[in-house]
C-alpha positions as semicolon CSV with decimal commas, in nm:
position;residue;x (nm);y (nm);z (nm)
1;M;-0,345;2,507;-2,190
2;V;-0,501;2,846;-2,133
3;F;-0,764;2,686;-1,904
4;T;-0,500;2,499;-1,708
5;A;-0,280;2,805;-1,665
6;S;-0,576;3,016;-1,556
7;A;-0,682;2,745;-1,303
8;I;-0,334;2,723;-1,155
9;G;-0,313;3,103;-1,139
10;A;-0,652;3,118;-0,966
11;L;-0,546;2,857;-0,713
12;I;-0,222;3,040;-0,642
13;W;-0,406;3,370;-0,612
14;G;-0,665;3,214;-0,380
15;A;-0,394;3,059;-0,166
16;L;-0,218;3,394;-0,139
17;I;-0,541;3,566;-0,040
18;Y;-0,612;3,290;0,214
19;L;-0,264;3,326;0,365
20;I;-0,300;3,703;0,386
21;L;-0,639;3,674;0,557
22;Y;-0,511;3,397;0,788
23;M;-0,211;3,605;0,886
24;R;-0,440;3,892;0,967
25;Q;-0,687;3,683;1,162
26;T;-0,430;3,476;1,360
27;P;-0,353;3,745;1,624
28;M;-0,724;3,808;1,672
29;A;-0,789;3,434;1,710
30;Q;-0,510;3,397;1,963
31;V;-0,645;3,688;2,164
32;R;-0,995;3,540;2,146
33;R;-0,874;3,199;2,262
34;R;-0,680;3,358;2,546
35;I;-0,983;3,555;2,656
36;L;-1,199;3,241;2,645
37;S;-0,944;3,046;2,853
38;M;-0,932;3,328;3,108
39;I;-1,311;3,325;3,126
40;E;-1,312;2,949;3,177
41;Q;-1,049;2,976;3,455
42;A;-1,252;3,247;3,624
43;E;-1,564;3,030;3,605
44;E;-1,375;2,733;3,754
45;E;-1,239;2,946;4,040
46;R;-1,587;3,084;4,105
47;A;-1,725;2,730;4,118
48;K;-1,449;2,622;4,359
49;V;-1,520;2,918;4,588
50;A;-1,891;2,834;4,583
51;Q;-1,816;2,473;4,674
52;Q;-1,587;2,581;4,959
53;K;-1,853;2,814;5,094
54;K;-2,108;2,539;5,070
55;A;-1,879;2,300;5,249
56;A;-1,806;2,558;5,520
57;E;-2,174;2,613;5,593
58;P;-2,296;2,418;5,897
59;K;-2,477;2,106;5,793
60;P;-2,816;2,035;5,941
61;V;-2,753;1,817;6,244
62;R;-2,974;1,519;6,291
63;P;-3,123;1,470;6,633
64;L;-2,899;1,282;6,872
65;I;-3,144;0,999;6,904
66;L;-3,127;0,937;6,526
67;R;-2,747;0,934;6,524
68;K;-2,737;0,653;6,778
69;S;-2,740;0,290;6,676
70;F;-3,029;0,054;6,739
71;Y;-2,841;-0,105;7,029
72;E;-2,788;0,234;7,197
73;R;-3,146;0,350;7,139
74;V;-3,340;0,034;7,225
75;I;-3,143;-0,255;7,367
76;Q;-2,911;-0,066;7,604
77;P;-3,194;0,123;7,785
78;I;-3,380;-0,206;7,834
79;I;-3,067;-0,368;7,980
80;Q;-3,011;-0,070;8,209
81;W;-3,372;-0,083;8,328
82;I;-3,343;-0,455;8,400
83;E;-3,014;-0,402;8,585
84;K;-3,163;-0,120;8,790
85;T;-3,470;-0,325;8,880
86;L;-3,268;-0,632;8,976
87;H;-3,027;-0,413;9,173
88;M;-3,321;-0,284;9,377
89;L;-3,420;-0,644;9,455
90;T;-3,071;-0,732;9,579
91;P;-3,011;-0,703;9,957
92;S;-2,768;-0,429;10,061
93;A;-2,533;-0,677;10,231
94;I;-2,505;-0,876;9,908
95;V;-2,444;-0,555;9,713
96;N;-2,162;-0,455;9,950
97;A;-2,005;-0,799;9,927
98;L;-2,027;-0,795;9,546
99;E;-1,874;-0,448;9,544
100;R;-1,575;-0,570;9,749
101;Y;-1,529;-0,876;9,529
102;T;-1,557;-0,669;9,210
103;F;-1,308;-0,416;9,348
104;R;-1,052;-0,686;9,431
105;A;-1,105;-0,871;9,104
106;G;-1,018;-0,557;8,907
107;L;-1,354;-0,550;8,726
108;Q;-1,464;-0,204;8,842
109;G;-1,373;-0,055;8,503
110;N;-1,565;-0,316;8,301
111;W;-1,846;-0,432;8,527
112;S;-2,046;-0,202;8,752
113;V;-2,177;-0,318;9,088
114;Q;-2,528;-0,274;8,953
115;R;-2,460;-0,519;8,670
116;V;-2,291;-0,770;8,903
117;A;-2,589;-0,752;9,140
118;A;-2,824;-0,809;8,847
119;V;-2,622;-1,113;8,743
120;W;-2,644;-1,245;9,101
121;V;-3,024;-1,214;9,104
122;M;-3,048;-1,382;8,764
123;S;-2,822;-1,661;8,888
124;V;-3,048;-1,721;9,191
125;V;-3,359;-1,726;8,970
126;T;-3,188;-1,961;8,723
127;G;-3,088;-2,198;9,004
128;F;-3,447;-2,203;9,128
129;L;-3,587;-2,270;8,779
130;V;-3,337;-2,551;8,717
131;A;-3,427;-2,711;9,050
132;L;-3,796;-2,671;8,964
133;A;-3,738;-2,847;8,631
134;V;-3,555;-3,129;8,809
135;I;-3,841;-3,208;9,048
136;Q;-4,101;-3,211;8,771
137;N;-4,246;-3,553;8,688
138;T;-4,062;-3,719;8,975
139;N;-4,171;-3,918;9,278
140;Y;-3,986;-3,712;9,538
141;S;-4,157;-3,633;9,863
142;A;-4,251;-3,277;9,962
143;V;-3,952;-3,247;10,193
144;Q;-3,715;-3,366;9,921
145;E;-3,863;-3,123;9,669
146;I;-3,825;-2,832;9,911
147;F;-3,467;-2,939;9,980
148;I;-3,388;-2,953;9,606
149;L;-3,538;-2,608;9,551
150;I;-3,338;-2,460;9,838
151;L;-3,023;-2,634;9,715
152;G;-3,077;-2,493;9,364
153;E;-3,116;-2,141;9,501
154;L;-2,806;-2,177;9,717
155;I;-2,601;-2,301;9,422
156;G;-2,727;-2,016;9,206
157;A;-2,647;-1,764;9,479
158;G;-2,298;-1,902;9,536
159;L;-2,182;-1,935;9,175
160;P;-2,116;-1,561;9,117
161;F;-1,919;-1,538;9,442
162;L;-1,726;-1,852;9,349
163;F;-1,643;-1,709;9,007
164;L;-1,529;-1,376;9,154
165;K;-1,326;-1,547;9,425
166;R;-1,154;-1,768;9,168
167;K;-1,075;-1,464;8,954
168;I;-0,936;-1,281;9,259
169;Q;-0,709;-1,573;9,342
170;R;-0,572;-1,592;8,987
171;R;-0,518;-1,218;8,984
172;Q;-0,337;-1,221;9,319
173;K;-0,112;-1,501;9,200
174;M;-0,022;-1,299;8,891
175;L;0,049;-0,991;9,104
176;R;0,280;-1,189;9,335
177;R;0,468;-1,321;9,035
178;Q;0,505;-0,979;8,870
179;L;0,587;-0,768;9,177
180;P;0,958;-0,866;9,226
181;E;1,046;-0,788;8,864
182;F;0,859;-0,459;8,878
183;L;1,037;-0,355;9,198
184;D;1,376;-0,447;9,053
185;L;1,311;-0,225;8,751
186;L;1,178;0,051;8,976
187;C;1,484;0,033;9,200
188;V;1,723;0,047;8,903
189;S;1,534;0,342;8,751
190;V;1,541;0,540;9,075
191;Q;1,911;0,465;9,122
192;A;1,969;0,596;8,768
193;G;1,834;0,936;8,872
194;L;1,461;0,925;8,799
195;S;1,203;1,025;9,054
196;F;0,953;0,773;9,187
197;D;0,672;0,901;8,963
198;G;0,902;0,923;8,660
199;A;1,029;0,570;8,714
200;V;0,675;0,435;8,749
201;A;0,569;0,617;8,431
202;K;0,870;0,483;8,242
203;I;0,810;0,123;8,352
204;T;0,434;0,126;8,295
205;G;0,496;0,262;7,947
206;R;0,703;-0,046;7,861
207;L;0,539;-0,327;8,057
208;R;0,196;-0,470;7,975
209;N;0,068;-0,678;8,264
210;T;-0,176;-0,666;8,553
211;L;0,059;-0,492;8,798
212;S;0,153;-0,220;8,550
213;D;-0,218;-0,159;8,488
214;E;-0,265;-0,107;8,862
215;F;0,020;0,143;8,875
216;K;-0,129;0,323;8,573
217;H;-0,458;0,338;8,759
218;M;-0,275;0,486;9,058
219;Q;-0,111;0,752;8,839
220;D;-0,446;0,841;8,683
221;D;-0,593;0,886;9,030
222;V;-0,311;1,126;9,119
223;R;-0,366;1,323;8,797
224;F;-0,736;1,356;8,875
225;G;-0,657;1,524;9,207
226;M;-0,619;1,235;9,449
227;T;-0,324;1,248;9,688
228;K;-0,044;1,002;9,627
229;Q;-0,085;0,841;9,970
230;Y;-0,456;0,777;9,914
231;A;-0,392;0,651;9,559
232;L;-0,130;0,405;9,687
233;T;-0,367;0,290;9,960
234;Q;-0,644;0,230;9,707
235;M;-0,406;0,035;9,487
236;A;-0,312;-0,186;9,781
237;K;-0,681;-0,249;9,852
238;R;-0,743;-0,344;9,490
239;C;-0,451;-0,588;9,489
240;D;-0,529;-0,716;9,841
241;I;-0,202;-0,903;9,892
242;E;0,043;-0,862;10,177
243;E;0,339;-0,778;9,952
244;V;0,168;-0,476;9,796
245;Y;0,052;-0,356;10,139
246;L;0,414;-0,367;10,262
247;F;0,541;-0,185;9,954
248;T;0,284;0,095;9,965
249;T;0,330;0,142;10,340
250;S;0,707;0,171;10,306
251;V;0,676;0,423;10,018
252;I;0,426;0,635;10,213
253;Q;0,649;0,634;10,522
254;A;0,955;0,723;10,314
255;E;0,776;1,025;10,166
256;K;0,644;1,136;10,505
257;L;0,976;1,102;10,688
258;G;1,190;1,222;10,398
259;T;1,414;0,917;10,392
260;S;1,602;0,798;10,085
261;M;1,362;0,651;9,830
262;T;1,647;0,459;9,668
263;Q;1,734;0,282;9,991
264;T;1,369;0,209;10,064
265;L;1,309;0,061;9,720
266;T;1,628;-0,145;9,740
267;M;1,520;-0,297;10,070
268;Q;1,172;-0,363;9,936
269;A;1,307;-0,525;9,620
270;D;1,528;-0,760;9,822
271;N;1,245;-0,838;10,060
272;M;0,999;-0,910;9,780
273;R;1,251;-1,130;9,603
274;D;1,299;-1,335;9,922
275;R;0,924;-1,360;9,979
276;H;0,871;-1,472;9,621
277;R;1,142;-1,737;9,664
278;Q;0,970;-1,863;9,980
279;F;0,634;-1,863;9,801
280;V;0,778;-2,075;9,519
281;R;0,925;-2,319;9,770
282;T;0,590;-2,346;9,948
283;E;0,412;-2,419;9,621
284;A;0,675;-2,681;9,535
285;M;0,619;-2,851;9,871
286;K;0,245;-2,868;9,800
287;A;0,303;-3,052;9,473
288;P;0,328;-3,408;9,624
289;V;0,001;-3,359;9,812
290;K;-0,172;-3,231;9,498
291;M;-0,038;-3,525;9,298
292;L;-0,172;-3,778;9,549
293;F;-0,536;-3,762;9,437
294;P;-0,469;-3,809;9,062
295;M;-0,237;-4,098;9,146
296;V;-0,492;-4,270;9,368
297;F;-0,789;-4,230;9,133
298;F;-0,623;-4,257;8,791
299;I;-0,270;-4,401;8,801
300;F;-0,291;-4,667;9,074
301;P;-0,600;-4,842;8,925
302;A;-0,425;-4,875;8,591
303;I;-0,112;-5,014;8,761
304;F;-0,320;-5,261;8,960
305;V;-0,496;-5,377;8,643
306;V;-0,165;-5,430;8,463
307;L;0,004;-5,607;8,754
308;L;-0,276;-5,805;8,915
309;M;-0,509;-5,888;8,628
310;P;-0,295;-6,176;8,488
311;S;-0,272;-6,331;8,833
312;V;-0,646;-6,290;8,890
313;I;-0,727;-6,450;8,552
314;T;-0,491;-6,741;8,623
315;L;-0,640;-6,790;8,970
316;M;-0,996;-6,787;8,830
317;K;-0,902;-7,046;8,565
318;T;-0,737;-7,265;8,828
319;L;-1,033;-7,247;9,065
320;G;-1,274;-7,302;8,779
321;G;-1,084;-7,609;8,657
322;G;-1,059;-7,749;9,007
323;G;-1,434;-7,709;9,062
């Protein structure tokens, strides 16, 4: 009993001493923890500032040639050298003709004249090589071989022009189809109170077609310092259709003479609508002529086979039996 009572008393006394010491040390521990947290925050802020300074320092810039891709460093210079060399081999008259065709086809932003000339030279060389491969291991005479070689070169020389001419025709047909609608919208916008430039900017911002791209090109030319008259003239040359020539001429005259732009655009819209109606009628009248060749070569033979073959078979059997 005495041992148990003394043990319990010792435990109680130890607990009391521990509580007294803990109560004394708790404020000091809290202060110490607070100081340590403040030190840690200061260290974190110092590390962030160091990182920001490091990020703000200019990074060592690699040489420009290393920042370029393999295509830009190797392949593109080779292509440019080939184009330049082939362009030097192209006659000046051919270069001028290709420049006009490229300008009218609307490819001046994507294809340079130098590249088109290089393609023309490669086409001529390809035509010659194909003709040379054709006459190999054949029994043609010397005159026939020379004729085939010349024909191959002529075909190779004419294919680029044929491609550009076909593209120009498709583009002109699209411009004729889009011009009446564009002029109607332009006329309505000007009648609503917008200026000519404001109406063109409003319409080109909403429409996405070939004609709107040409008007955007015209506006860019004006922004770069070109006069509006010259920009309209260049647009007419790029389109190369009579309707656009008439429209640009009327707009230029209206600005020079100070006449009403609304009245001018209204007249042009009505005129273009009538011309488009006549163009559609002309194309409709050409349809029977265009249908004649497919009918003669594809439809009529099938009809003749269906209608005449039974009679021919019967006649052959009759003549065969009679013989």
